[in-house]
Each structure stands twice: as structure tokens, then as C-alpha cells.
Amino acid sequence: MLKLIGNAANYIEIKTFHSYCFDLLGKVGSLDKSDLILKNTVEKIKNNEVEMSRITKTVLVIDEAQDMSEDEFALINVLMAKNEDMRVIAVGDDDQNIYAFRGSDSKYLQQFITDKQATKYELITNYRSKSNMVAFTNQFVGTIHRRLKETPIIASQTDNGNITIVHYTSGNLITPLVNDILSTGLAGTTCVLTQTNEEAFQISGLLLKNGKQVTLIKSNDSSKKNNSFNLFNLYEIRFLLDQLNKYKDLVTISDDVWANVKRELRDKFQRSNKLEQCNNIIKDFEATNPKKKYKSDLEVFIRESKLEDFYNETGETIFVSTIHKAKGKEFDNVFIMLENFNSATDEAKRLLYVAMTRAKHNLAIHLNGNYLDNITAENLERIEDTETYLPASQLVMHLTHEDVNLGYFEFVQYRLKALMSGDLLIKAVEGYANANRDLVLKFSKKFIEVLNAQERKGYQLKEVKVNFIVYWKKEDSEQEIKIILPELYFER
């Protein structure tokens, strides 16, 4: 933005709905408070309990407007009511509304257009994908009902990529999918997209077993709050903020202080496999705050960010992700696995459309359904596979708060001091131990049942690593403790 409009960019506020509301009400944002903050803010603005100077705007831009929820739409309406001359620009693509489970609905974008008699502009040029891929996805997205777009997308690129559809007559598509990846000469960035976390874990395990560099795009976000953690609670990030807090009354971060804190972070966590993402978080914050760095802005930036936003997309690593987590990203090569995918609903069709439009050059779809049979495109190859496949022989699991014995960590804090993300843990009688063979991790009773179920399926737990170290506290406690969220590797 600075390159486009110069110094004026420094006077533009860029916030999420939640951070804007927390800022207006002078509160610190957190997962447990975010449900009510929008409703509270709308009520306070309606009741004139917020200073007009705080909400007076000339222009309001709503990005990803198709993902608005009822409360977010109510906030937009009350801001418009208080700013009669404010220009409002809503930017969105209703074909990519895939977060209905969070309460988002593109009907609010439609309602905005209707109620406000807004002028609609269709931005129809696709700069990402090859020409035949745009033609392919245009045909598919046309089967969605009640769309806002009336004009088909046009490809900026005139040449074609490769589209492959492999149709199976059986299930267990993971093994043939991975074999396809291993036998394809891949150039550029590559991502495998799945419907579920378990499928992503199994594909990751099999690719790792075959010697591939793999990054499983795992979110710190979850539909269950007790399974989530804010980036603010990640050990590496908390260390960065703690180092800044050593400088008393720090409001603006000087270049010298910033350089010192970055060096201390890198020195301490050079062994951590989360350091690269921390460096990417730092780079993003520097890019959006090139002149002055306010400590409060850094904290808001961290609280409102998600871990999956900071993975480096490189050609050396194969990314594996659920479709939801890949929205907004792009890759040269995309493999999609659709085992027993139900494409009957518009929500499912939008999800598949998002998956297909991540691809720039090559798209391979592995499925055992017939919903893509009638779509045609240049350079499209269809393969029929009638073989029967066994379940995947490897499995990776990333555990959450409910999978570990949280209470146990309180008694072993000193044993966690030398541990870093990526460290291998050693099997012990009651759980897993650090390099000194001191017990540091116990599984929850619920997860022990999961382990037993995996064992009955023939999966044996072979390796346990530290995936995340995060800060956690009981609901009625002020005392924070560090806990381990591990990564488990199984073979059968």
C-alpha cells in the first residue's frame, strides 16, 4: 500500500471486526471475550456511549465481505447510520463463502447491495490460473444457486495448464494419491488439499515416510475454544513480547531495541522448528509498520493473526492442508482428494470451487464420485482406476489441549525449560520424557481411548515430538503455565 499511495497509507486503519471493537471499547482482545464484543459495541454505539470522533470515518472498506456474520453486518449498519456521508466499499466473492459453520453468510453482502441500493462492480479477471483451469472452474461454479456474479471469469493468461481427474471405483484414495505425487515431476510450489484433518495427517505421514519435505498447515484456531490458542500464547512469541516488556514505559519500539529483541529471539530459539514462522510474523509486522513500530500495534497484530498465515510457500516443501485453511493461498501444483465427497449442497460446491482455484499451473483431482463428469476443458485428462487400495500405512496426529493431561504440567515446569518445538520425546512408563528422561507429558484419559482405537486398527505409535509449547491457565486461575502440544507419528 505504501508503494501505491505513499505516506497516506500510514493514516489508514486496518483492523479485523473484533480488534476494531476491542479498540473502541478500550479492552484487550481474547478468545473468551470475542463472542460478545461485537454485540456490546453495536449497543454502545446505538446508545451514544462511544465518542463520535472514534467512529467518524470518510471511507470504510470491508474486505472478504462475503464472510460477514449477523453481528458484523449489524456493526456495519450502525457505523453507516452514524456516518451519513461515509463511502462504503464492500469487496467479496460469494462463491468463496465457506465459513458458514462460523456464522458467516453471503446473504449479508447481498442484503447490503439491496438495502443500500449499492452499485455492483464485477471484477472478472483471474490473474492466477491458466486459461483452461478458469474455463473448467467457470463450468463448475455455474451449478451454484443464487450467485451474485453474473459474468463468467476471464483468464488473464492465454496458455493452458494440466488438469487431471482420477476417478476411483473404491475408497482409500490416500495411497494412490501419494503415489501420483511421488511419480509426478513437480516444479514450483505444491499443495495437497483434503476435506478433513485426519486425511491431511495420513497424507503427511505417507509423504514423510517416502522422504519428502512436508509442512502440515495446522491452525492455532479451532471451533472448540478449549482446543485453540492465540499466537500471543505461543512460547516463542511470548518470549519476544517479554523481551520488549523489559524496556519500561516502552510505547514506540526504536530500531536498536527491535534489533536486540529479534537477535535474542533467534539466539534462544535457533533449534525451534517454529522460528521460521516467527521470523515471517516479524517481517509482516515490519512491512505494515515501516516507519514507527508501536508495541500496542504489535500486540494487536499478534492477537489477530493465525499461525497458518505465516508458512513460507517454497518449491522444496509439499504443503498438506484442509481446504478451509488454504483459502487465500495459491500454489503452482494442487492435488485435491475427494473421498466420498458430497457435492449436493451449495456450501460443498463453494468449498470445492475454492480448492480448485488455488491452482496456478497444474490441477489433479482424485475422487470416487461422478459430479465432475460433465465438465470439459482443453488439456483435461481423465483416468479410471478400478484397483482396490488398503488404508494408509502412516498417520500423523497434532494433539490439542483436550488430548493431554493439562493438570500434570503444573508440577513439571522446570523440566520444560530446555525443550523446544521439534524436539523428540522419549517413551516412559506413564507418558513421554525429555532428553534427561524426566517425564514431561501425559495423555488425557480421552486420548488414551483414541490411542487404543488406533491400535485396534493396526496403527502403532512410533514417535512423539514437541509440536507447540504454549502458555495456558485454568479458567479460575491467574497462574499461567507452559504446556506441550505434541505431534504423533504412527505406522501400521
CSV table of C-alpha atoms in Angstrom, one decimal:
chain,number,residue,atom,x,y,z
A,1,MET,CA,0.0,0.0,0.0
A,2,LEU,CA,2.9,2.4,0.8
A,3,LYS,CA,4.2,1.8,-2.7
A,4,LEU,CA,0.9,2.6,-4.3
A,5,ILE,CA,-0.2,5.7,-2.3
A,6,GLY,CA,2.8,6.8,-0.3
A,7,ASN,CA,2.6,8.4,3.1
A,8,ALA,CA,-1.2,8.5,3.1
A,9,ALA,CA,-1.1,4.7,3.9
A,10,ASN,CA,0.1,5.5,7.4
A,11,TYR,CA,-3.2,7.2,8.2
A,12,ILE,CA,-5.3,4.2,7.2
A,13,GLU,CA,-6.6,1.9,10.0
A,14,ILE,CA,-6.5,-1.8,9.1
A,15,LYS,CA,-8.3,-4.0,11.6
A,16,THR,CA,-10.4,-7.0,11.9
A,17,PHE,CA,-14.0,-6.6,13.1
A,18,HIS,CA,-13.1,-7.9,16.6
A,19,SER,CA,-9.9,-5.8,17.0
A,20,TYR,CA,-11.8,-2.7,15.9
A,21,CYS,CA,-14.4,-3.3,18.6
A,22,PHE,CA,-11.9,-4.1,21.3
A,23,ASP,CA,-10.1,-0.9,20.4
A,24,LEU,CA,-13.3,1.2,20.5
A,25,LEU,CA,-14.2,-0.1,24.0
A,26,GLY,CA,-10.6,0.1,25.3
A,27,LYS,CA,-10.4,-3.7,26.0
A,28,VAL,CA,-7.8,-6.3,25.3
A,29,GLY,CA,-8.9,-8.9,22.8
A,30,SER,CA,-9.0,-12.6,23.7
A,31,LEU,CA,-10.8,-15.7,22.5
A,32,ASP,CA,-13.0,-16.0,25.5
A,33,LYS,CA,-14.3,-12.4,25.1
A,34,SER,CA,-14.7,-12.2,21.4
A,35,ASP,CA,-18.3,-13.7,21.2
A,36,LEU,CA,-19.9,-10.7,22.9
A,37,ILE,CA,-17.6,-7.8,21.9
A,38,LEU,CA,-19.5,-7.1,18.6
A,39,LYS,CA,-22.9,-7.1,20.2
A,40,ASN,CA,-21.7,-4.9,23.0
A,41,THR,CA,-20.1,-2.4,20.6
A,42,VAL,CA,-23.2,-2.1,18.5
A,43,GLU,CA,-25.3,-1.4,21.5
A,44,LYS,CA,-22.9,1.2,22.9
A,45,ILE,CA,-22.7,3.0,19.5
A,46,LYS,CA,-26.5,3.0,19.3
A,47,ASN,CA,-26.8,4.4,22.8
A,48,ASN,CA,-24.2,7.1,22.1
A,49,GLU,CA,-21.8,5.6,24.6
A,50,VAL,CA,-18.9,5.8,22.1
A,51,GLU,CA,-17.3,9.2,21.2
A,52,MET,CA,-18.3,10.3,17.7
A,53,SER,CA,-14.7,11.2,16.9
A,54,ARG,CA,-13.8,7.5,17.4
A,55,ILE,CA,-16.3,6.2,14.8
A,56,THR,CA,-16.3,9.1,12.3
A,57,LYS,CA,-14.9,7.8,9.0
A,58,THR,CA,-14.7,9.1,5.5
A,59,VAL,CA,-14.3,5.7,3.8
A,60,LEU,CA,-15.0,2.2,5.1
A,61,VAL,CA,-13.7,-0.8,3.2
A,62,ILE,CA,-15.0,-4.2,4.1
A,63,ASP,CA,-12.7,-7.0,2.8
A,64,GLU,CA,-13.9,-10.6,2.4
A,65,ALA,CA,-17.4,-9.1,2.7
A,66,GLN,CA,-19.0,-12.5,1.8
A,67,ASP,CA,-17.8,-13.8,5.2
A,68,MET,CA,-19.8,-11.3,7.3
A,69,SER,CA,-21.8,-12.7,10.2
A,70,GLU,CA,-25.1,-11.2,11.5
A,71,ASP,CA,-23.2,-9.3,14.3
A,72,GLU,CA,-20.6,-7.9,11.8
A,73,PHE,CA,-23.3,-6.8,9.5
A,74,ALA,CA,-25.1,-5.1,12.4
A,75,LEU,CA,-21.8,-3.2,13.2
A,76,ILE,CA,-21.5,-2.0,9.5
A,77,ASN,CA,-25.1,-0.8,9.7
A,78,VAL,CA,-24.7,1.2,12.9
A,79,LEU,CA,-21.5,2.8,11.6
A,80,MET,CA,-23.3,3.8,8.4
A,81,ALA,CA,-26.2,5.2,10.5
A,82,LYS,CA,-23.7,7.4,12.4
A,83,ASN,CA,-21.7,8.5,9.3
A,84,GLU,CA,-24.3,9.5,6.7
A,85,ASP,CA,-21.7,10.8,4.3
A,86,MET,CA,-19.3,7.9,4.6
A,87,ARG,CA,-18.4,6.0,1.5
A,88,VAL,CA,-18.6,2.2,1.9
A,89,ILE,CA,-16.8,-0.3,-0.4
A,90,ALA,CA,-17.6,-4.0,0.2
A,91,VAL,CA,-15.2,-6.4,-1.5
A,92,GLY,CA,-16.1,-10.0,-1.7
A,93,ASP,CA,-16.8,-13.1,-3.7
A,94,ASP,CA,-19.9,-15.0,-2.6
A,95,ASP,CA,-18.6,-18.1,-4.4
A,96,GLN,CA,-15.9,-18.3,-1.7
A,97,ASN,CA,-18.2,-18.1,1.3
A,98,ILE,CA,-17.0,-21.4,3.0
A,99,TYR,CA,-17.3,-20.4,6.7
A,100,ALA,CA,-21.0,-21.0,7.3
A,101,PHE,CA,-20.0,-23.1,10.4
A,102,ARG,CA,-18.7,-19.8,11.9
A,103,GLY,CA,-21.9,-18.0,11.2
A,104,SER,CA,-20.8,-16.2,8.0
A,105,ASP,CA,-23.3,-15.9,5.2
A,106,SER,CA,-23.0,-14.1,1.8
A,107,LYS,CA,-26.7,-13.1,2.2
A,108,TYR,CA,-25.4,-10.1,4.2
A,109,LEU,CA,-23.4,-8.9,1.3
A,110,GLN,CA,-26.5,-9.4,-0.9
A,111,GLN,CA,-28.6,-7.5,1.7
A,112,PHE,CA,-26.0,-4.7,1.8
A,113,ILE,CA,-26.3,-4.3,-2.0
A,114,THR,CA,-30.2,-4.4,-1.9
A,115,ASP,CA,-30.8,-2.3,1.2
A,116,LYS,CA,-28.3,0.4,0.4
A,117,GLN,CA,-29.0,0.4,-3.4
A,118,ALA,CA,-25.3,-0.1,-3.9
A,119,THR,CA,-23.6,-0.1,-7.3
A,120,LYS,CA,-22.2,-3.5,-8.1
A,121,TYR,CA,-18.9,-3.9,-10.0
A,122,GLU,CA,-17.8,-7.3,-11.1
A,123,LEU,CA,-14.0,-7.9,-11.2
A,124,ILE,CA,-13.8,-10.8,-13.6
A,125,THR,CA,-10.1,-11.2,-14.5
A,126,ASN,CA,-8.3,-14.1,-13.0
A,127,TYR,CA,-4.5,-13.5,-12.9
A,128,ARG,CA,-3.6,-16.7,-11.1
A,129,SER,CA,-4.7,-19.7,-13.1
A,130,LYS,CA,-4.1,-20.9,-16.7
A,131,SER,CA,-6.8,-20.4,-19.3
A,132,ASN,CA,-8.2,-24.0,-19.3
A,133,MET,CA,-8.4,-24.0,-15.5
A,134,VAL,CA,-10.6,-20.9,-15.5
A,135,ALA,CA,-12.8,-22.4,-18.1
A,136,PHE,CA,-13.1,-25.6,-16.0
A,137,THR,CA,-13.9,-23.8,-12.7
A,138,ASN,CA,-16.4,-21.5,-14.5
A,139,GLN,CA,-18.4,-24.5,-15.6
A,140,PHE,CA,-18.4,-26.0,-12.1
A,141,VAL,CA,-19.3,-22.8,-10.2
A,142,GLY,CA,-22.2,-22.2,-12.6
A,143,THR,CA,-24.0,-25.0,-10.8
A,144,ILE,CA,-24.2,-23.0,-7.6
A,145,HIS,CA,-27.6,-21.4,-7.0
A,146,ARG,CA,-28.3,-17.7,-6.2
A,147,ARG,CA,-24.9,-16.3,-7.1
A,148,LEU,CA,-24.1,-12.6,-7.1
A,149,LYS,CA,-21.8,-12.9,-10.1
A,150,GLU,CA,-23.5,-12.7,-13.5
A,151,THR,CA,-20.4,-12.5,-15.7
A,152,PRO,CA,-18.0,-15.5,-16.2
A,153,ILE,CA,-14.4,-15.1,-15.0
A,154,ILE,CA,-11.9,-14.4,-17.8
A,155,ALA,CA,-8.3,-15.7,-17.6
A,156,SER,CA,-5.5,-13.2,-18.0
A,157,GLN,CA,-3.2,-15.9,-19.2
A,158,THR,CA,-3.9,-17.4,-22.6
A,159,ASP,CA,-2.0,-20.6,-22.4
A,160,ASN,CA,-3.2,-23.9,-20.7
A,161,GLY,CA,-2.1,-25.8,-17.7
A,162,ASN,CA,-2.7,-29.5,-17.0
A,163,ILE,CA,-5.9,-30.8,-15.5
A,164,THR,CA,-6.1,-34.5,-14.4
A,165,ILE,CA,-9.2,-36.2,-12.9
A,166,VAL,CA,-8.6,-39.6,-11.5
A,167,HIS,CA,-11.8,-41.5,-10.8
A,168,TYR,CA,-11.8,-44.5,-8.5
A,169,THR,CA,-14.4,-47.2,-8.1
A,170,SER,CA,-13.3,-47.9,-4.5
A,171,GLY,CA,-12.2,-45.9,-1.4
A,172,ASN,CA,-8.9,-45.5,0.5
A,173,LEU,CA,-7.6,-42.9,-2.0
A,174,ILE,CA,-4.7,-41.8,0.1
A,175,THR,CA,-2.1,-44.3,-1.2
A,176,PRO,CA,-2.8,-43.8,-4.9
A,177,LEU,CA,-2.9,-40.0,-4.4
A,178,VAL,CA,0.5,-40.1,-2.7
A,179,ASN,CA,1.8,-42.4,-5.5
A,180,ASP,CA,0.7,-39.8,-8.0
A,181,ILE,CA,2.5,-37.0,-6.2
A,182,LEU,CA,5.7,-39.2,-6.0
A,183,SER,CA,5.6,-40.1,-9.7
A,184,THR,CA,4.9,-36.5,-10.9
A,185,GLY,CA,7.9,-34.3,-11.7
A,186,LEU,CA,6.9,-31.3,-9.6
A,187,ALA,CA,8.3,-27.8,-10.3
A,188,GLY,CA,7.3,-24.8,-8.1
A,189,THR,CA,5.1,-24.8,-5.1
A,190,THR,CA,2.8,-27.8,-4.3
A,191,CYS,CA,-0.1,-28.3,-2.0
A,192,VAL,CA,-2.4,-31.3,-1.2
A,193,LEU,CA,-5.9,-30.4,-0.2
A,194,THR,CA,-8.2,-32.6,1.9
A,195,GLN,CA,-11.7,-32.4,3.5
A,196,THR,CA,-10.6,-33.4,7.0
A,197,ASN,CA,-7.7,-33.1,9.4
A,198,GLU,CA,-7.3,-36.9,9.6
A,199,GLU,CA,-6.9,-37.2,5.9
A,200,ALA,CA,-4.3,-34.4,6.0
A,201,PHE,CA,-2.5,-36.3,8.8
A,202,GLN,CA,-2.4,-39.6,6.9
A,203,ILE,CA,-1.2,-38.0,3.7
A,204,SER,CA,1.6,-36.1,5.6
A,205,GLY,CA,2.7,-39.3,7.2
A,206,LEU,CA,2.9,-41.2,4.0
A,207,LEU,CA,4.8,-38.4,2.2
A,208,LEU,CA,7.3,-38.2,5.2
A,209,LYS,CA,7.8,-41.9,5.0
A,210,ASN,CA,8.7,-41.6,1.4
A,211,GLY,CA,11.4,-39.0,2.2
A,212,LYS,CA,9.5,-35.8,1.1
A,213,GLN,CA,9.7,-32.5,2.9
A,214,VAL,CA,6.2,-31.9,4.2
A,215,THR,CA,4.6,-29.0,6.0
A,216,LEU,CA,1.2,-29.7,7.5
A,217,ILE,CA,-0.7,-26.4,7.6
A,218,LYS,CA,-2.1,-26.6,11.1
A,219,SER,CA,-4.2,-23.8,12.5
A,220,ASN,CA,-4.0,-22.5,16.1
A,221,ASP,CA,-7.7,-21.8,15.6
A,222,SER,CA,-10.5,-24.3,16.4
A,223,SER,CA,-14.2,-24.4,16.5
A,224,LYS,CA,-13.7,-25.6,20.1
A,225,LYS,CA,-12.3,-22.8,22.2
A,226,ASN,CA,-10.5,-25.1,24.7
A,227,ASN,CA,-8.6,-26.6,21.7
A,228,SER,CA,-7.5,-23.1,20.4
A,229,PHE,CA,-4.6,-20.9,21.4
A,230,ASN,CA,-3.9,-17.4,20.4
A,231,LEU,CA,-0.5,-16.7,18.8
A,232,PHE,CA,0.0,-14.5,21.9
A,233,ASN,CA,0.4,-17.7,23.9
A,234,LEU,CA,3.0,-19.4,21.7
A,235,TYR,CA,6.2,-19.8,23.7
A,236,GLU,CA,8.4,-18.1,21.0
A,237,ILE,CA,6.1,-15.2,20.6
A,238,ARG,CA,5.6,-14.6,24.3
A,239,PHE,CA,9.4,-14.5,24.7
A,240,LEU,CA,9.6,-11.8,22.0
A,241,LEU,CA,6.9,-9.7,23.9
A,242,ASP,CA,8.5,-10.4,27.3
A,243,GLN,CA,11.9,-9.0,25.9
A,244,LEU,CA,10.1,-5.9,24.8
A,245,ASN,CA,8.4,-5.5,28.2
A,246,LYS,CA,11.9,-5.3,29.9
A,247,TYR,CA,12.1,-1.8,28.4
A,248,LYS,CA,10.0,0.1,30.9
A,249,ASP,CA,7.3,2.6,29.6
A,250,LEU,CA,8.0,1.5,26.0
A,251,VAL,CA,5.5,2.9,23.6
A,252,THR,CA,7.4,3.2,20.3
A,253,ILE,CA,10.0,0.5,19.6
A,254,SER,CA,13.3,2.0,18.4
A,255,ASP,CA,15.4,0.3,15.7
A,256,ASP,CA,18.0,-0.6,18.3
A,257,VAL,CA,15.5,-2.2,20.7
A,258,TRP,CA,13.8,-4.0,17.8
A,259,ALA,CA,17.2,-5.4,16.5
A,260,ASN,CA,18.2,-6.6,20.0
A,261,VAL,CA,14.9,-8.3,20.7
A,262,LYS,CA,15.0,-10.1,17.3
A,263,ARG,CA,18.5,-11.2,17.9
A,264,GLU,CA,17.6,-12.6,21.4
A,265,LEU,CA,14.7,-14.5,19.9
A,266,ARG,CA,16.8,-16.1,17.2
A,267,ASP,CA,19.6,-16.9,19.6
A,268,LYS,CA,17.3,-18.6,22.1
A,269,PHE,CA,15.1,-20.5,19.6
A,270,GLN,CA,17.6,-21.4,16.9
A,271,ARG,CA,16.6,-25.1,17.5
A,272,SER,CA,12.9,-24.4,17.3
A,273,ASN,CA,11.0,-25.5,14.2
A,274,LYS,CA,8.6,-22.6,14.8
A,275,LEU,CA,11.4,-20.0,14.4
A,276,GLU,CA,10.8,-19.6,10.6
A,277,GLN,CA,7.1,-18.7,11.2
A,278,CYS,CA,8.1,-16.3,14.0
A,279,ASN,CA,10.5,-14.6,11.5
A,280,ASN,CA,7.7,-14.4,9.0
A,281,ILE,CA,5.4,-12.8,11.6
A,282,ILE,CA,8.2,-10.2,12.3
A,283,LYS,CA,8.7,-9.5,8.6
A,284,ASP,CA,4.9,-9.0,8.1
A,285,PHE,CA,4.7,-6.6,11.0
A,286,GLU,CA,7.8,-4.7,9.7
A,287,ALA,CA,6.2,-4.4,6.2
A,288,THR,CA,3.0,-2.9,7.6
A,289,ASN,CA,4.8,-0.6,10.1
A,290,PRO,CA,7.9,0.6,8.2
A,291,LYS,CA,8.4,3.9,10.0
A,292,LYS,CA,7.1,3.7,13.5
A,293,LYS,CA,6.6,0.5,15.5
A,294,TYR,CA,4.2,0.8,18.4
A,295,LYS,CA,4.2,-2.0,20.9
A,296,SER,CA,0.4,-1.9,21.2
A,297,ASP,CA,0.2,-2.4,17.4
A,298,LEU,CA,2.4,-5.4,17.6
A,299,GLU,CA,0.3,-7.0,20.3
A,300,VAL,CA,-2.9,-6.4,18.3
A,301,PHE,CA,-1.2,-7.8,15.2
A,302,ILE,CA,-0.3,-11.0,17.0
A,303,ARG,CA,-3.6,-11.4,18.7
A,304,GLU,CA,-5.5,-11.1,15.4
A,305,SER,CA,-3.2,-13.3,13.3
A,306,LYS,CA,-3.3,-17.1,12.7
A,307,LEU,CA,-0.4,-19.4,12.5
A,308,GLU,CA,-1.3,-20.7,9.0
A,309,ASP,CA,-0.8,-17.2,7.6
A,310,PHE,CA,3.0,-17.4,8.1
A,311,TYR,CA,4.1,-20.6,6.3
A,312,ASN,CA,6.7,-20.0,3.6
A,313,GLU,CA,5.4,-21.3,0.2
A,314,THR,CA,8.6,-22.8,-1.3
A,315,GLY,CA,9.2,-25.4,-4.0
A,316,GLU,CA,11.1,-27.7,-1.7
A,317,THR,CA,8.2,-28.4,0.6
A,318,ILE,CA,4.9,-30.1,-0.1
A,319,PHE,CA,2.1,-28.4,1.8
A,320,VAL,CA,-0.8,-30.5,3.1
A,321,SER,CA,-3.9,-28.7,4.3
A,322,THR,CA,-7.6,-28.9,4.6
A,323,ILE,CA,-9.4,-26.8,2.1
A,324,HIS,CA,-10.6,-24.3,4.7
A,325,LYS,CA,-7.1,-23.5,5.8
A,326,ALA,CA,-5.8,-23.0,2.2
A,327,LYS,CA,-8.3,-20.2,1.3
A,328,GLY,CA,-6.4,-17.1,0.1
A,329,LYS,CA,-3.3,-19.1,-0.8
A,330,GLU,CA,-2.0,-20.2,-4.2
A,331,PHE,CA,0.3,-22.9,-5.5
A,332,ASP,CA,1.8,-24.0,-8.8
A,333,ASN,CA,0.6,-27.6,-8.3
A,334,VAL,CA,-2.6,-28.5,-6.4
A,335,PHE,CA,-3.7,-32.1,-5.7
A,336,ILE,CA,-7.2,-32.5,-4.3
A,337,MET,CA,-8.5,-35.6,-2.6
A,338,LEU,CA,-12.3,-36.0,-2.5
A,339,GLU,CA,-13.1,-39.4,-1.0
A,340,ASN,CA,-16.9,-39.8,-0.5
A,341,PHE,CA,-17.3,-36.1,-1.1
A,342,ASN,CA,-21.0,-35.0,-1.0
A,343,SER,CA,-21.3,-32.2,-3.6
A,344,ALA,CA,-25.1,-31.9,-3.4
A,345,THR,CA,-25.2,-28.6,-1.4
A,346,ASP,CA,-24.1,-25.1,-2.5
A,347,GLU,CA,-21.8,-25.0,0.6
A,348,ALA,CA,-20.0,-28.1,-0.6
A,349,LYS,CA,-19.7,-26.7,-4.2
A,350,ARG,CA,-18.2,-23.4,-2.9
A,351,LEU,CA,-15.7,-25.4,-0.9
A,352,LEU,CA,-14.6,-27.4,-3.9
A,353,TYR,CA,-14.5,-24.2,-6.0
A,354,VAL,CA,-12.1,-22.6,-3.5
A,355,ALA,CA,-10.0,-25.8,-3.6
A,356,MET,CA,-9.8,-25.9,-7.4
A,357,THR,CA,-9.0,-22.1,-7.8
A,358,ARG,CA,-5.8,-22.4,-5.6
A,359,ALA,CA,-4.0,-23.9,-8.6
A,360,LYS,CA,-1.9,-21.8,-10.9
A,361,HIS,CA,-0.4,-24.4,-13.4
A,362,ASN,CA,-1.4,-28.0,-12.6
A,363,LEU,CA,-4.5,-29.4,-11.0
A,364,ALA,CA,-5.1,-33.0,-10.1
A,365,ILE,CA,-8.3,-34.2,-8.6
A,366,HIS,CA,-8.7,-37.7,-7.1
A,367,LEU,CA,-12.3,-38.7,-6.4
A,368,ASN,CA,-14.8,-41.5,-6.3
A,369,GLY,CA,-17.9,-39.5,-7.3
A,370,ASN,CA,-19.3,-38.5,-10.7
A,371,TYR,CA,-20.1,-34.8,-10.1
A,372,LEU,CA,-17.3,-33.6,-12.4
A,373,ASP,CA,-18.2,-36.0,-15.3
A,374,ASN,CA,-19.9,-33.4,-17.5
A,375,ILE,CA,-17.3,-30.7,-17.2
A,376,THR,CA,-15.0,-30.2,-20.2
A,377,ALA,CA,-11.8,-28.2,-20.8
A,378,GLU,CA,-8.8,-28.2,-23.0
A,379,ASN,CA,-5.8,-30.3,-21.8
A,380,LEU,CA,-8.0,-32.3,-19.5
A,381,GLU,CA,-7.1,-36.0,-18.9
A,382,ARG,CA,-9.5,-38.4,-17.3
A,383,ILE,CA,-8.2,-41.6,-15.7
A,384,GLU,CA,-10.3,-44.6,-14.5
A,385,ASP,CA,-8.8,-46.5,-11.6
A,386,THR,CA,-10.6,-49.8,-10.7
A,387,GLU,CA,-8.0,-51.1,-8.3
A,388,THR,CA,-8.7,-51.8,-4.6
A,389,TYR,CA,-6.5,-50.0,-2.1
A,390,LEU,CA,-5.7,-50.6,1.6
A,391,PRO,CA,-5.8,-47.9,4.2
A,392,ALA,CA,-2.7,-45.7,4.5
A,393,SER,CA,0.2,-47.2,6.4
A,394,GLN,CA,1.3,-44.0,8.1
A,395,LEU,CA,-0.6,-41.4,10.2
A,396,VAL,CA,0.4,-38.1,11.8
A,397,MET,CA,-1.6,-36.5,14.6
A,398,HIS,CA,-1.3,-33.0,16.1
A,399,LEU,CA,-2.8,-33.1,19.6
A,400,THR,CA,-4.9,-30.3,21.2
A,401,HIS,CA,-5.5,-29.2,24.8
A,402,GLU,CA,-8.1,-31.9,25.4
A,403,ASP,CA,-5.7,-34.7,24.3
A,404,VAL,CA,-3.1,-34.0,27.0
A,405,ASN,CA,-3.2,-34.1,30.8
A,406,LEU,CA,-3.2,-30.3,31.4
A,407,GLY,CA,-3.0,-30.6,35.2
A,408,TYR,CA,0.2,-32.6,35.2
A,409,PHE,CA,2.2,-29.8,33.5
A,410,GLU,CA,1.9,-27.6,36.6
A,411,PHE,CA,4.2,-30.0,38.5
A,412,VAL,CA,6.9,-30.3,35.8
A,413,GLN,CA,7.5,-26.7,34.7
A,414,TYR,CA,11.2,-26.9,35.4
A,415,ARG,CA,11.5,-29.9,33.2
A,416,LEU,CA,10.2,-28.0,30.2
A,417,LYS,CA,12.8,-25.3,30.4
A,418,ALA,CA,15.2,-26.8,27.8
A,419,LEU,CA,12.5,-28.1,25.4
A,420,MET,CA,11.9,-26.6,22.0
A,421,SER,CA,9.3,-27.1,19.3
A,422,GLY,CA,10.5,-30.0,17.2
A,423,ASP,CA,12.3,-31.9,20.0
A,424,LEU,CA,11.9,-35.7,20.1
A,425,LEU,CA,10.4,-37.1,23.3
A,426,ILE,CA,11.3,-40.4,24.8
A,427,LYS,CA,8.8,-43.1,25.7
A,428,ALA,CA,8.4,-43.6,29.5
A,429,VAL,CA,6.1,-45.8,31.7
A,430,GLU,CA,3.4,-43.1,32.2
A,431,GLY,CA,3.9,-40.9,29.2
A,432,TYR,CA,6.9,-39.2,27.4
A,433,ALA,CA,10.1,-37.8,28.8
A,434,ASN,CA,12.7,-35.1,27.8
A,435,ALA,CA,16.3,-35.9,26.9
A,436,ASN,CA,17.2,-36.3,30.6
A,437,ARG,CA,14.4,-39.0,30.8
A,438,ASP,CA,12.3,-36.8,33.1
A,439,LEU,CA,8.6,-37.3,32.4
A,440,VAL,CA,7.1,-34.2,30.8
A,441,LEU,CA,4.0,-35.4,29.0
A,442,LYS,CA,0.9,-37.5,29.9
A,443,PHE,CA,-2.0,-38.1,27.6
A,444,SER,CA,-5.6,-37.4,28.7
A,445,LYS,CA,-7.9,-40.3,29.5
A,446,LYS,CA,-10.0,-39.4,26.5
A,447,PHE,CA,-6.9,-39.5,24.2
A,448,ILE,CA,-5.7,-42.8,25.6
A,449,GLU,CA,-9.0,-44.3,24.3
A,450,VAL,CA,-8.2,-42.8,20.9
A,451,LEU,CA,-4.7,-44.4,21.1
A,452,ASN,CA,-6.3,-47.8,21.9
A,453,ALA,CA,-8.7,-47.4,18.9
A,454,GLN,CA,-5.8,-46.6,16.6
A,455,GLU,CA,-4.0,-49.7,17.9
A,456,ARG,CA,-7.1,-51.9,17.1
A,457,LYS,CA,-6.9,-50.5,13.6
A,458,GLY,CA,-3.2,-51.7,13.4
A,459,TYR,CA,-1.5,-48.3,14.0
A,460,GLN,CA,1.4,-48.4,16.4
A,461,LEU,CA,2.7,-45.1,17.9
A,462,LYS,CA,6.4,-44.8,16.7
A,463,GLU,CA,7.4,-41.3,17.5
A,464,VAL,CA,6.4,-38.3,19.6
A,465,LYS,CA,7.7,-34.8,19.1
A,466,VAL,CA,7.0,-31.4,20.6
A,467,ASN,CA,4.8,-29.6,18.2
A,468,PHE,CA,3.9,-26.4,20.1
A,469,ILE,CA,4.8,-25.1,23.6
A,470,VAL,CA,2.1,-22.7,24.6
A,471,TYR,CA,1.0,-20.8,27.8
A,472,TRP,CA,-2.2,-22.0,29.4
A,473,LYS,CA,-4.2,-21.3,32.5
A,474,LYS,CA,-7.2,-22.8,34.2
A,475,GLU,CA,-10.5,-20.9,34.0
A,476,ASP,CA,-10.5,-19.7,37.6
A,477,SER,CA,-6.7,-19.2,37.9
A,478,GLU,CA,-4.4,-16.2,37.2
A,479,GLN,CA,-1.3,-18.5,37.1
A,480,GLU,CA,-0.1,-19.3,33.6
A,481,ILE,CA,1.9,-22.5,32.9
A,482,LYS,CA,3.7,-23.8,29.8
A,483,ILE,CA,2.2,-26.9,28.2
A,484,ILE,CA,3.3,-29.2,25.4
A,485,LEU,CA,1.0,-29.9,22.4
A,486,PRO,CA,2.8,-32.9,20.7
A,487,GLU,CA,2.9,-34.3,17.2
A,488,LEU,CA,2.5,-38.1,17.0
A,489,TYR,CA,3.7,-40.4,14.2
A,490,PHE,CA,2.1,-43.8,13.7
A,491,GLU,CA,2.8,-46.8,11.4
A,492,ARG,CA,0.8,-49.9,10.6
